[in-house]
Coordinates of C-alpha atoms in Angstrom, one line a residue:
M1 CA 173.2 -78.3 37.5
R2 CA 171.5 -77.6 40.8
V3 CA 169.8 -74.8 42.7
I4 CA 169.9 -74.4 46.4
I5 CA 167.2 -72.7 48.2
L6 CA 168.5 -70.0 50.6
F7 CA 166.0 -67.4 51.9
A8 CA 167.1 -65.3 55.1
L9 CA 169.6 -62.5 54.6
I10 CA 172.6 -61.5 56.4
L11 CA 172.2 -58.7 58.9
T12 CA 175.6 -57.0 58.7
I13 CA 176.1 -53.2 58.3
Y14 CA 175.9 -51.5 55.0
G15 CA 179.3 -50.7 53.3
T16 CA 182.8 -51.6 54.6
S17 CA 183.2 -50.0 57.9
S18 CA 183.5 -52.2 61.0
F19 CA 180.7 -54.5 62.1
A20 CA 178.3 -52.6 64.4
I21 CA 177.7 -55.0 67.3
P22 CA 179.5 -53.7 70.4
I23 CA 182.4 -55.6 71.5
E24 CA 183.8 -53.6 74.4
S25 CA 182.2 -55.8 77.0
R26 CA 183.2 -59.3 75.5
N27 CA 185.9 -59.8 78.2
E28 CA 183.8 -58.5 80.9
S29 CA 181.5 -61.5 81.0
K30 CA 180.1 -62.5 84.4
H31 CA 180.6 -66.2 83.2
S32 CA 183.8 -68.0 83.8
L33 CA 183.2 -70.0 80.6
D34 CA 183.7 -68.4 77.2
G35 CA 180.7 -68.1 74.8
C36 CA 181.2 -71.1 72.9
A37 CA 181.6 -73.2 76.1
R38 CA 178.2 -71.8 77.5
I39 CA 176.6 -72.9 74.3
H40 CA 177.9 -76.4 74.8
E41 CA 176.8 -76.4 78.5
S42 CA 173.4 -75.3 77.6
Y43 CA 173.3 -78.3 75.1
K44 CA 174.4 -80.7 77.9
V45 CA 171.9 -79.4 80.4
S46 CA 169.1 -79.8 77.8
L47 CA 170.0 -83.4 77.1
S48 CA 170.4 -84.2 81.0
K49 CA 167.0 -82.6 81.8
N50 CA 165.3 -83.6 78.6
R51 CA 164.0 -80.2 77.9
T52 CA 164.1 -77.8 74.9
L53 CA 167.5 -76.2 74.1
H54 CA 167.5 -72.5 74.4
I55 CA 170.6 -70.8 73.0
K56 CA 171.3 -67.2 74.3
Y57 CA 172.0 -64.5 71.9
N58 CA 174.9 -63.3 74.1
D59 CA 176.5 -66.6 74.2
V60 CA 176.7 -66.8 70.3
K61 CA 177.8 -63.3 70.2
D62 CA 180.7 -63.9 72.7
C63 CA 181.5 -67.1 71.0
Y64 CA 181.8 -65.4 67.6
L65 CA 183.7 -62.5 69.1
S66 CA 186.2 -64.6 70.9
F67 CA 188.5 -65.1 67.8
P68 CA 191.1 -62.2 67.5
F69 CA 191.9 -60.6 64.2
D70 CA 194.9 -61.9 62.4
L71 CA 196.3 -59.5 59.8
N72 CA 198.5 -62.1 58.2
R73 CA 195.6 -64.5 57.8
A74 CA 193.3 -61.7 56.6
T75 CA 195.8 -60.7 53.9
K76 CA 195.8 -64.2 52.5
V77 CA 192.0 -64.3 52.5
I78 CA 191.8 -61.0 50.6
E79 CA 194.5 -62.0 48.0
S80 CA 192.7 -65.2 47.5
L81 CA 189.3 -63.6 47.0
K82 CA 190.9 -60.9 44.7
G83 CA 192.4 -63.6 42.5
I84 CA 189.1 -65.7 42.3
Y85 CA 186.9 -62.7 41.5
H86 CA 189.3 -61.0 39.2
N87 CA 189.8 -64.0 37.0
F88 CA 186.3 -65.7 37.1
Y89 CA 183.5 -63.4 38.5
I90 CA 181.7 -62.5 35.5
Y91 CA 180.2 -59.3 36.7
L92 CA 183.2 -57.8 38.2
D93 CA 183.3 -54.8 35.7
Q94 CA 179.6 -54.1 35.4
A95 CA 179.0 -54.2 39.1
K96 CA 181.1 -50.8 39.2
E97 CA 178.3 -49.1 37.1
K98 CA 175.4 -47.1 38.4
A99 CA 172.1 -49.0 38.6
H100 CA 169.8 -48.5 35.7
D101 CA 166.5 -46.7 36.4
G102 CA 164.2 -49.0 38.3
F103 CA 166.9 -50.8 40.1
D104 CA 168.4 -49.9 43.5
F105 CA 171.8 -50.9 44.4
R106 CA 175.2 -49.1 44.8
P107 CA 178.2 -49.5 42.5
V108 CA 180.7 -51.9 43.9
D109 CA 184.4 -51.9 42.9
L110 CA 184.9 -55.3 44.4
I111 CA 188.6 -55.5 44.2
T112 CA 189.2 -52.0 45.6
E113 CA 186.8 -52.6 48.5
L114 CA 188.4 -55.8 49.5
D115 CA 191.7 -54.3 49.5
A116 CA 190.5 -51.4 51.6
L117 CA 189.4 -53.8 54.4
L118 CA 193.1 -54.4 55.4
K119 CA 193.4 -50.8 56.2
N120 CA 190.7 -51.2 58.9
N121 CA 191.7 -51.5 62.6
Y122 CA 189.8 -54.7 63.4
T123 CA 189.8 -56.3 66.8
T124 CA 187.9 -59.6 65.8
D125 CA 187.9 -62.1 63.1
F126 CA 184.3 -61.7 63.1
E127 CA 184.2 -58.1 62.3
F128 CA 186.6 -58.8 59.3
F129 CA 184.6 -61.6 57.8
S130 CA 181.4 -59.7 58.3
N131 CA 182.6 -56.9 56.2
I132 CA 183.5 -59.2 53.4
T133 CA 180.0 -60.8 53.5
Q134 CA 178.4 -57.3 53.4
I135 CA 180.3 -56.3 50.3
I136 CA 179.1 -59.4 48.6
I137 CA 175.5 -58.5 49.8
D138 CA 175.9 -55.1 48.1
L139 CA 176.5 -56.8 44.9
K140 CA 172.8 -57.7 44.8
D141 CA 173.8 -60.9 42.9
S142 CA 171.8 -63.7 44.2
H143 CA 174.2 -66.3 42.8
T144 CA 177.3 -64.9 44.5
Y145 CA 177.8 -66.0 48.2
F146 CA 180.4 -65.6 50.9
L147 CA 179.4 -67.2 54.1
P148 CA 182.0 -68.7 56.4
T149 CA 180.7 -71.7 58.5
C150 CA 182.3 -70.2 61.5
Y151 CA 179.8 -67.3 61.6
S152 CA 176.9 -69.0 59.8
S153 CA 176.3 -72.0 62.0
F154 CA 173.3 -70.8 63.9
S155 CA 170.0 -69.6 62.5
F156 CA 168.1 -66.7 64.2
N157 CA 164.3 -66.6 63.9
Q158 CA 161.5 -64.4 65.2
N159 CA 158.3 -66.0 66.3
I160 CA 156.3 -63.3 64.7
L161 CA 156.0 -62.9 60.9
L162 CA 155.1 -59.8 59.0
Y163 CA 153.4 -58.9 55.6
S164 CA 152.6 -55.7 53.8
S165 CA 149.1 -54.8 53.0
V166 CA 147.5 -52.1 50.8
N167 CA 144.0 -51.3 51.7
S168 CA 141.2 -50.0 49.2
K169 CA 142.4 -46.3 49.8
G170 CA 145.9 -47.2 48.7
I171 CA 147.4 -47.0 52.2
Q172 CA 150.2 -49.3 52.7
S173 CA 151.2 -50.7 56.1
I174 CA 153.0 -53.5 57.7
K175 CA 150.9 -56.2 59.7
V176 CA 151.3 -59.3 61.6
F177 CA 151.0 -62.4 59.3
H178 CA 151.3 -64.9 62.1
D179 CA 152.3 -64.9 65.9
D180 CA 153.5 -68.3 67.4
L181 CA 152.8 -66.9 70.9
N182 CA 149.6 -65.2 70.4
P183 CA 147.8 -66.0 67.1
S184 CA 145.1 -63.3 67.8
N185 CA 147.7 -60.8 66.8
A186 CA 147.4 -61.7 63.2
G187 CA 146.2 -58.8 61.1
C188 CA 147.2 -56.2 63.7
E189 CA 149.1 -53.3 62.2
V190 CA 152.7 -53.1 63.2
T191 CA 153.2 -49.2 63.6
H192 CA 156.7 -49.2 64.8
I193 CA 159.7 -51.6 64.9
N194 CA 162.5 -50.8 67.5
G195 CA 160.9 -47.3 67.9
S196 CA 161.0 -46.4 64.3
P197 CA 158.0 -46.5 61.7
A198 CA 157.6 -50.1 60.6
L199 CA 157.4 -49.5 56.7
G200 CA 160.6 -47.6 56.8
V201 CA 162.3 -50.3 58.9
I202 CA 161.4 -53.0 56.5
T203 CA 162.4 -50.8 53.5
D204 CA 165.8 -50.0 55.0
F205 CA 166.3 -53.7 55.8
A206 CA 165.5 -54.7 52.2
K207 CA 167.7 -52.0 50.8
N208 CA 170.8 -52.8 52.8
H209 CA 170.6 -56.5 53.9
V210 CA 168.5 -58.4 51.2
K211 CA 170.6 -59.4 48.3
N212 CA 168.5 -61.5 46.0
S213 CA 167.3 -58.9 43.5
R214 CA 168.4 -55.7 42.1
D215 CA 164.9 -54.3 42.4
L216 CA 164.1 -52.9 45.8
G217 CA 160.4 -53.7 45.6
V218 CA 161.1 -57.4 45.1
R219 CA 163.6 -57.4 48.0
F220 CA 160.9 -55.7 50.1
N221 CA 158.7 -58.8 49.2
M222 CA 161.5 -61.1 50.2
A223 CA 162.0 -59.5 53.5
L224 CA 158.4 -60.4 54.4
A225 CA 156.3 -63.5 54.8
S226 CA 154.7 -65.0 51.8
L227 CA 153.4 -68.3 50.5
Q228 CA 155.2 -71.0 48.4
L229 CA 154.0 -74.2 46.9
I230 CA 156.3 -76.7 48.3
N231 CA 155.9 -80.6 48.0
L232 CA 152.2 -80.3 47.0
N233 CA 151.3 -78.0 49.8
Y234 CA 151.2 -74.2 50.3
S235 CA 153.6 -73.3 53.2
T236 CA 154.8 -70.0 54.5
I237 CA 158.2 -68.5 54.0
N238 CA 159.1 -66.4 57.1
G239 CA 161.0 -63.8 55.1
N240 CA 164.5 -62.4 55.5
F241 CA 163.6 -60.0 58.3
A242 CA 162.3 -62.8 60.5
S243 CA 164.8 -65.5 59.6
R244 CA 168.4 -64.8 59.4
S245 CA 171.7 -66.9 59.3
V246 CA 174.2 -64.2 60.6
L247 CA 174.2 -62.6 64.0
P248 CA 171.6 -59.9 64.3
E249 CA 172.7 -56.6 65.8
T250 CA 170.4 -56.8 68.8
E251 CA 169.1 -59.7 71.0
N252 CA 165.5 -58.5 70.8
I253 CA 163.2 -56.9 68.4
T254 CA 160.4 -54.6 69.7
Y255 CA 157.1 -54.3 67.9
D256 CA 154.3 -51.8 68.5
L257 CA 151.0 -53.2 67.4
K258 CA 147.6 -51.5 66.8
C259 CA 144.7 -53.9 66.8
S260 CA 141.0 -53.8 66.0
N261 CA 140.9 -50.2 64.7
T262 CA 141.7 -48.9 68.3
N263 CA 144.3 -46.4 69.1
N264 CA 145.6 -48.7 71.9
I265 CA 149.3 -49.7 71.3
K266 CA 150.5 -53.2 72.2
K267 CA 154.2 -53.4 72.7
L268 CA 155.9 -56.8 72.1
I269 CA 159.5 -57.7 72.9
R270 CA 160.7 -60.8 71.0
P271 CA 164.1 -62.4 71.5
W272 CA 165.6 -64.3 68.7
I273 CA 165.0 -68.1 68.7
I274 CA 168.5 -69.6 68.1
S275 CA 169.4 -73.1 66.8
A276 CA 171.9 -75.0 64.8
N277 CA 171.1 -77.2 61.8
S278 CA 171.3 -80.4 64.0
D279 CA 171.9 -81.5 67.5
S280 CA 175.0 -83.3 66.5
F281 CA 176.6 -79.9 65.8
Y282 CA 177.0 -79.2 69.5
N283 CA 179.2 -82.2 69.8
N284 CA 181.9 -80.6 67.7
F285 CA 183.1 -78.3 70.4
N286 CA 183.1 -77.6 74.2
D287 CA 184.8 -74.1 74.2
S288 CA 186.1 -71.4 72.0
K289 CA 189.3 -73.1 71.1
S290 CA 187.6 -76.4 69.9
Y291 CA 184.9 -74.5 68.2
H292 CA 187.4 -72.8 66.1
K293 CA 189.3 -75.9 65.2
S294 CA 186.3 -78.1 64.5
V295 CA 183.8 -75.5 63.1
C296 CA 185.8 -72.8 61.5
L297 CA 188.6 -74.7 59.8
I298 CA 188.0 -76.9 56.8
G299 CA 187.1 -80.7 56.9
N300 CA 186.3 -80.9 60.6
V301 CA 182.7 -80.0 61.3
T302 CA 180.4 -83.0 61.3
Q303 CA 177.1 -80.9 61.1
S304 CA 175.0 -81.7 58.1
N305 CA 175.6 -78.8 55.8
P306 CA 173.4 -78.9 52.6
F307 CA 175.4 -76.3 51.0
K308 CA 178.9 -78.0 51.2
K309 CA 180.2 -80.1 48.4
R310 CA 177.1 -79.8 46.4
K311 CA 177.0 -78.7 42.7
I312 CA 175.0 -75.6 42.4
L313 CA 173.8 -73.7 39.4
N314 CA 171.4 -71.0 39.9
L315 CA 170.4 -70.2 43.4
P316 CA 169.1 -67.6 45.7
I317 CA 169.4 -67.6 49.3
E318 CA 170.1 -68.8 52.7
R319 CA 167.9 -71.1 54.8
L320 CA 164.2 -71.6 54.0
E321 CA 162.2 -71.5 57.1
L322 CA 158.6 -72.6 57.0
A323 CA 156.0 -71.6 59.6
D324 CA 153.2 -74.1 60.4
I325 CA 150.2 -72.1 59.3
K326 CA 146.9 -73.4 57.8
I327 CA 146.3 -72.1 54.3
P328 CA 142.8 -72.0 52.9
I329 CA 142.0 -74.9 50.5
I330 CA 142.6 -73.5 47.1
E331 CA 140.2 -75.7 45.0
K332 CA 138.9 -79.2 45.2
N333 CA 139.7 -80.4 41.7
V334 CA 143.5 -79.8 41.7
T335 CA 146.0 -81.8 39.5
Y336 CA 149.6 -82.1 40.5
I337 CA 152.5 -83.1 38.3
G338 CA 155.1 -84.3 40.9
D339 CA 156.2 -81.3 42.8
F340 CA 156.8 -79.4 39.6
A341 CA 153.4 -78.0 38.8
M342 CA 149.8 -77.6 40.1
L343 CA 147.0 -77.2 37.7
L344 CA 143.2 -76.2 38.3
K345 CA 140.4 -74.4 36.8
I346 CA 138.4 -71.6 38.3
G347 CA 135.4 -71.2 36.0
D348 CA 136.8 -70.4 32.6
I349 CA 140.3 -69.6 33.8
G350 CA 143.0 -72.3 33.9
V351 CA 145.7 -71.9 36.5
V352 CA 149.2 -73.4 36.2
V353 CA 151.5 -73.0 39.2
I354 CA 155.1 -73.8 38.3
S355 CA 156.8 -74.2 41.7
T356 CA 160.2 -75.2 40.7
F357 CA 162.5 -76.2 38.0
Q358 CA 164.2 -78.6 40.3
P359 CA 161.5 -81.2 41.0
N360 CA 162.2 -84.1 43.4
L361 CA 159.2 -86.2 43.3
I362 CA 159.4 -87.0 39.7
T363 CA 162.9 -86.3 38.1
N364 CA 162.2 -87.5 34.6
H365 CA 161.9 -84.4 32.5
S366 CA 160.2 -86.2 29.7
V367 CA 157.4 -87.4 32.0
L368 CA 157.0 -84.0 33.6
I369 CA 156.8 -82.1 30.2
T370 CA 154.7 -84.6 28.3
E371 CA 152.2 -84.8 31.3
L372 CA 152.1 -81.0 31.5
A373 CA 151.3 -80.8 27.9
S374 CA 148.6 -83.6 28.2
K375 CA 146.9 -81.5 31.1
L376 CA 147.2 -78.2 29.3
D377 CA 145.1 -79.6 26.4
S378 CA 142.1 -79.7 28.8
F379 CA 142.7 -75.9 29.2
A380 CA 142.5 -75.2 25.5
K381 CA 139.4 -73.1 25.7
S382 CA 140.5 -71.1 28.8
G383 CA 142.7 -68.3 29.4
I384 CA 145.7 -69.3 31.3
V385 CA 147.4 -67.8 34.5
L386 CA 151.0 -68.9 34.7
D387 CA 152.0 -68.5 38.5
F388 CA 155.8 -68.5 39.2
T389 CA 155.6 -66.9 42.6
N390 CA 158.5 -67.9 44.9
N391 CA 160.0 -70.1 42.2
V392 CA 163.7 -69.8 42.8
G393 CA 164.8 -71.9 39.7
G394 CA 166.6 -75.1 39.2
Y395 CA 167.8 -77.0 36.0
I396 CA 168.4 -74.6 33.2
E397 CA 167.9 -77.3 30.5
F398 CA 164.6 -78.3 32.1
S399 CA 163.3 -74.6 31.9
Q400 CA 164.5 -74.5 28.3
Y401 CA 162.2 -77.6 27.4
F402 CA 159.4 -75.6 29.1
N403 CA 160.2 -72.6 27.0
T404 CA 159.9 -74.6 23.7
L405 CA 156.6 -76.1 24.9
F406 CA 155.0 -72.6 25.2
F407 CA 156.8 -70.9 22.4
P408 CA 158.8 -73.3 20.2
Q409 CA 161.5 -71.7 18.1
K410 CA 165.1 -72.5 17.3
R411 CA 166.6 -70.6 20.2
A412 CA 164.6 -71.0 23.3
A413 CA 167.3 -69.9 25.7
F414 CA 169.4 -66.7 26.2
P415 CA 173.0 -67.1 24.9
R416 CA 175.9 -67.0 27.4
D417 CA 179.5 -66.2 27.6
I418 CA 182.3 -66.1 30.1
K419 CA 185.5 -64.0 31.0
I420 CA 188.6 -64.8 28.8
N421 CA 192.0 -64.4 30.3
N422 CA 195.2 -66.4 30.5
I423 CA 193.7 -68.8 33.1
T424 CA 190.4 -69.5 31.5
T425 CA 192.1 -69.9 28.1
F426 CA 194.4 -72.6 29.6
L427 CA 191.4 -74.3 31.3
I428 CA 189.3 -74.1 28.0
N429 CA 192.2 -75.7 25.9
Q430 CA 193.0 -78.4 28.5
A431 CA 189.3 -79.2 29.0
D432 CA 189.0 -79.6 25.2
K433 CA 191.9 -82.0 25.1
L434 CA 190.7 -84.0 28.0
N435 CA 187.0 -84.0 27.0
F436 CA 186.3 -82.8 30.5
K437 CA 183.4 -80.5 31.2
L438 CA 184.1 -77.7 33.6
A439 CA 181.4 -75.1 34.2
D440 CA 180.6 -74.2 30.5
I441 CA 184.2 -74.3 29.3
D442 CA 184.2 -77.5 27.2
P443 CA 183.7 -76.5 23.6
K444 CA 182.4 -80.0 22.7
V445 CA 179.5 -79.8 25.0
T446 CA 178.3 -76.3 24.1
L447 CA 176.6 -75.0 20.9
S448 CA 177.9 -72.0 19.1
Y449 CA 175.1 -69.4 19.1
T450 CA 176.1 -68.2 15.7
T451 CA 176.0 -71.6 14.0
D452 CA 173.8 -73.7 16.3
V453 CA 176.3 -76.5 16.2
P454 CA 179.1 -77.5 18.7
F455 CA 182.3 -75.5 18.4
K456 CA 185.0 -77.0 16.2
N457 CA 187.7 -76.3 18.7
A458 CA 188.8 -74.4 21.7
D459 CA 190.1 -71.3 19.7
E460 CA 186.5 -71.0 18.1
Y461 CA 185.0 -71.1 21.6
I462 CA 187.4 -68.6 23.1
G463 CA 186.7 -66.1 20.1
N464 CA 187.7 -62.6 20.2
N465 CA 185.1 -60.5 21.8
Q466 CA 185.7 -57.7 24.1
Y467 CA 183.6 -55.1 25.9
T468 CA 184.1 -52.1 28.0
R469 CA 182.1 -52.2 31.2
G470 CA 182.7 -50.2 34.4
G471 CA 185.5 -48.4 32.5
V472 CA 187.4 -51.6 32.0
T473 CA 187.9 -53.5 28.8
T474 CA 187.8 -57.2 29.1
R475 CA 187.7 -60.2 26.8
Y476 CA 184.7 -62.5 26.7
S477 CA 184.1 -65.9 25.0
S478 CA 181.9 -66.5 21.9
L479 CA 178.3 -66.7 22.7
F480 CA 177.1 -70.3 23.4
N481 CA 174.1 -72.3 24.5
E482 CA 173.9 -75.8 26.2
I483 CA 173.4 -78.9 24.0
Y484 CA 169.9 -80.3 24.6
S485 CA 170.6 -83.9 26.1
N486 CA 167.2 -85.3 25.1
S487 CA 166.4 -84.9 21.4
S488 CA 163.1 -86.8 21.6
L489 CA 161.8 -84.5 24.3
L490 CA 162.8 -81.5 22.2
N491 CA 161.1 -82.9 19.2
F492 CA 157.9 -83.3 21.2
T493 CA 158.0 -79.7 22.7
T494 CA 158.6 -78.1 19.5
S495 CA 155.9 -80.1 17.6
W496 CA 153.2 -79.8 20.3
K497 CA 150.5 -77.5 19.2
F498 CA 150.1 -74.5 21.5
P499 CA 146.4 -74.0 22.0
W500 CA 146.3 -70.3 22.8
S501 CA 147.4 -67.0 21.4
N502 CA 149.7 -64.9 23.5
K503 CA 146.7 -62.7 24.6
D504 CA 145.3 -65.7 26.4
V505 CA 148.1 -66.3 28.9
I506 CA 149.4 -64.0 31.6
I507 CA 152.4 -64.6 33.9
L508 CA 152.0 -63.8 37.7
T509 CA 155.0 -63.5 40.1
N510 CA 155.9 -61.7 43.3
G511 CA 159.3 -60.8 41.5
A512 CA 160.9 -63.7 43.5
C513 CA 161.0 -65.8 40.3
G514 CA 164.8 -66.3 40.0
S515 CA 167.6 -68.1 38.0
S516 CA 166.1 -70.5 35.5
C517 CA 162.5 -69.2 36.4
A518 CA 163.7 -65.8 35.6
Q519 CA 165.2 -67.0 32.3
T520 CA 161.8 -68.6 31.4
T521 CA 159.5 -65.7 32.3
Q522 CA 161.8 -63.3 30.5
Y523 CA 162.0 -65.5 27.5
L524 CA 158.2 -65.9 27.4
A525 CA 157.6 -62.2 27.9
E526 CA 160.3 -61.1 25.5
Q527 CA 159.7 -63.8 22.7
A528 CA 156.1 -64.9 23.1
N529 CA 154.9 -61.4 24.2
F530 CA 153.1 -62.9 27.2
A531 CA 151.8 -60.1 29.5
T532 CA 153.2 -60.1 33.1
V533 CA 151.7 -59.2 36.6
S534 CA 153.9 -58.5 39.7
V535 CA 152.3 -58.6 43.0
G536 CA 153.5 -56.8 46.2
G537 CA 156.3 -54.3 46.5
F538 CA 155.6 -50.6 46.9
F539 CA 152.2 -49.1 46.2
N540 CA 152.1 -47.1 42.8
Y541 CA 155.7 -48.2 41.8
N542 CA 156.6 -50.5 39.1
M543 CA 158.2 -53.6 40.0
S544 CA 160.2 -56.5 38.2
Y545 CA 158.4 -59.7 37.4
S546 CA 161.7 -61.7 37.8
S547 CA 165.1 -61.5 39.5
Y548 CA 168.6 -62.8 39.0
P549 CA 168.4 -64.5 35.6
G550 CA 172.2 -65.1 35.7
G551 CA 173.9 -67.6 33.6
S552 CA 175.6 -70.2 35.6
V553 CA 176.9 -70.4 39.2
I554 CA 180.1 -72.1 40.5
S555 CA 180.6 -73.6 43.8
V556 CA 184.2 -72.7 44.6
D557 CA 185.4 -76.0 46.2
D558 CA 183.8 -78.0 43.3
F559 CA 185.4 -75.7 40.8
Y560 CA 188.9 -76.0 42.3
T561 CA 188.5 -79.8 42.4
N562 CA 187.9 -79.8 38.7
V563 CA 190.7 -77.3 38.0
H564 CA 193.2 -79.6 39.9
Y565 CA 192.0 -82.4 37.8
I566 CA 192.7 -80.4 34.6
I567 CA 196.1 -79.4 35.9
A568 CA 197.0 -82.9 36.7
G569 CA 196.0 -84.1 33.2
N570 CA 198.3 -81.4 31.7
T571 CA 201.6 -83.2 30.7
T572 CA 202.9 -81.0 27.8
I573 CA 202.9 -77.3 28.9
G574 CA 203.2 -75.2 32.0
H575 CA 200.1 -73.5 33.4
P576 CA 199.4 -70.0 34.6
E577 CA 199.3 -69.3 38.3
I578 CA 196.0 -70.3 39.7
P579 CA 194.5 -68.1 42.5
I580 CA 194.7 -69.9 45.9
D581 CA 191.4 -71.2 47.1
L582 CA 190.8 -70.0 50.8
A583 CA 188.2 -72.7 51.1
N584 CA 191.1 -75.2 51.5
N585 CA 191.6 -74.2 55.2
I586 CA 188.5 -72.2 56.0
S587 CA 185.2 -74.0 56.3
M588 CA 182.6 -72.2 54.1
Y589 CA 178.8 -72.6 54.5
S590 CA 178.4 -71.1 51.1
F591 CA 181.0 -69.9 48.7
Q592 CA 180.1 -69.4 45.1
F593 CA 180.0 -66.9 42.3
S594 CA 178.4 -66.2 39.0
F595 CA 180.6 -67.6 36.3
S596 CA 178.7 -67.0 33.0
E597 CA 176.1 -64.4 32.0
T598 CA 173.1 -64.4 29.5
Y599 CA 172.3 -61.8 26.9
S600 CA 168.7 -60.9 25.8
L601 CA 167.6 -62.2 22.5
K602 CA 165.6 -59.0 21.5
F603 CA 168.3 -56.6 22.8
P604 CA 171.4 -58.6 22.1
N605 CA 173.9 -56.0 23.6
N606 CA 172.1 -56.2 26.9
V607 CA 173.2 -58.5 29.8
T608 CA 169.9 -59.9 31.3
E609 CA 171.1 -59.6 34.9
F610 CA 171.3 -55.7 34.6
M611 CA 168.1 -55.3 32.5
Y612 CA 165.1 -53.7 34.3
R613 CA 162.0 -55.6 33.3
P614 CA 158.9 -54.2 35.0
A615 CA 155.7 -56.1 34.9
T616 CA 153.0 -55.1 32.5
Y617 CA 150.4 -54.9 35.3
R618 CA 150.5 -54.5 39.1
L619 CA 148.7 -56.0 41.9
Y620 CA 149.1 -55.6 45.8
Y621 CA 148.6 -57.9 48.7
D622 CA 145.7 -57.2 51.0
D623 CA 144.6 -58.8 54.3
K624 CA 142.9 -61.6 52.4
S625 CA 145.1 -62.2 49.2
I626 CA 148.2 -62.5 51.4
Y627 CA 146.8 -65.9 52.7
N628 CA 144.9 -67.0 49.5
P629 CA 146.6 -67.2 46.2
R630 CA 143.3 -67.9 44.5
L631 CA 142.4 -64.3 44.9
L632 CA 145.4 -63.2 43.1
W633 CA 144.7 -65.5 40.2
L634 CA 141.3 -64.2 39.8
Q635 CA 142.6 -60.6 39.8
A636 CA 145.5 -61.5 37.3
A637 CA 142.9 -63.3 35.0
K638 CA 141.1 -59.9 34.7
F639 CA 144.0 -58.6 32.7
I640 CA 143.8 -61.4 30.0
S641 CA 142.4 -59.7 27.0

């Protein structure tokens, strides 16, 4: 199961009212060409004159707004979504409940809100789909996405990046992390953005438009620039505020800067830098009609789309944009284990940076885990800082081997379940008969959490559990775990002698430790009693050390491919009506949802996705540590008892 990295968040309005970009003037263009045609013309000119392509904001806006709203089509879309979410979305009921203390998100009655959209007086298709996207954002479920390719084909980037700094007096402010046009602006305080106090603007953006955590402090971090270890080097993530995949509300952003402790204010007006994934994309269309046919409808677009037709497990995000910024050298004596881990010693402290659970340079899990254990042996007399900052997850099974290495026990993973209804019951029974695994529903490839052996049959897997959440009583399957596929590696991890006590190890994150990373850090904190440190967020407020532990996530098109296979293999009985997959005729940039959920081992009645888990200790970025993680490692090490 795979994880996709997606880090820019969608700028649509909050709630379900119409999209806020003015559309009155879309037919009053001074240009004879429609917006899509003007984009194509710009591309042709850039080729003929061999110069950089500059896509204009108003051209993209006019292109997107050129497709009229069709109530009949919209009704089919809503009915399809209602069927999919009602039958398969694991958090449908719990999403209706008020956020627990520490979290910040609104209750979402998904089916009711989707229905309500059809009562709006839309003018354009763009408004309608933008409102669907915003409802999905409001779920604050990083594993659930709805992004039509039609309105997600361009990326929008600012050439100035921001960060949050807390000074020695506890005063928090927004500052310039990097400026492509004027690097000397780095470190200047941003007092206002678009005329409003900058700290409030970023907070509001994180509250309403960032989706990848239920903790507002973590979403605040995600909105801003930060560092991530990627392919053996530290790179800069632009942050959701500066990098977006859906049309922003305005063509420019205005920044008021105060530099060098003076009262002089410098005003910067920065337009969005707009681009597509690849130059070949522009060959798909030459006007609005051809754009709609080749980009918006299924199977026509030739643009490279990394999110299409790929199996996904636990994901955050949209696009990951990296700034070309020189990061201070961390240390000379550094050991890398592929792109999975970086190890170094600073005095008596060992630092282990786990950057991903989806390694690419070395993919053999046995090699990675055994080499990690070998390197850790040399740290035996050191305290250990485990840094999971900006680790967005990966392979669940891989993270489970990691768990058993640090705290070996019989159950090194949180148990899962799925929704049970007439459709999932049919799919489970048929998958069992066909020996076909479909997103956690083949009993033969899952372990019963109760017995620790594979389920005997479909009925045992289906079970008879039911819970009331959000005022609705729903059936759920028996609890299960995945079967470990590598028994020799499991034997190694469970027999390796852990050289520390739990007081010698501390976990450091910025809260953006998600999916399988969250399952690992929560497991180690809950079961091994490792202390945790979260960095960033809001001064003097608690903050989560992990986000969106989830369970499993399903790509809708892959799911339906497998469903149709199961239906085709059914030769004995009829089958219940399966919801229509709208992605059959609408091209989707990302369309997926959370299919299974996990439960705490320590608090077995609690779903991990909705558990608030604040860090034991807090740190904050300042003007030096935002650029140099070494300083954060040293601060975190002071908490080791």
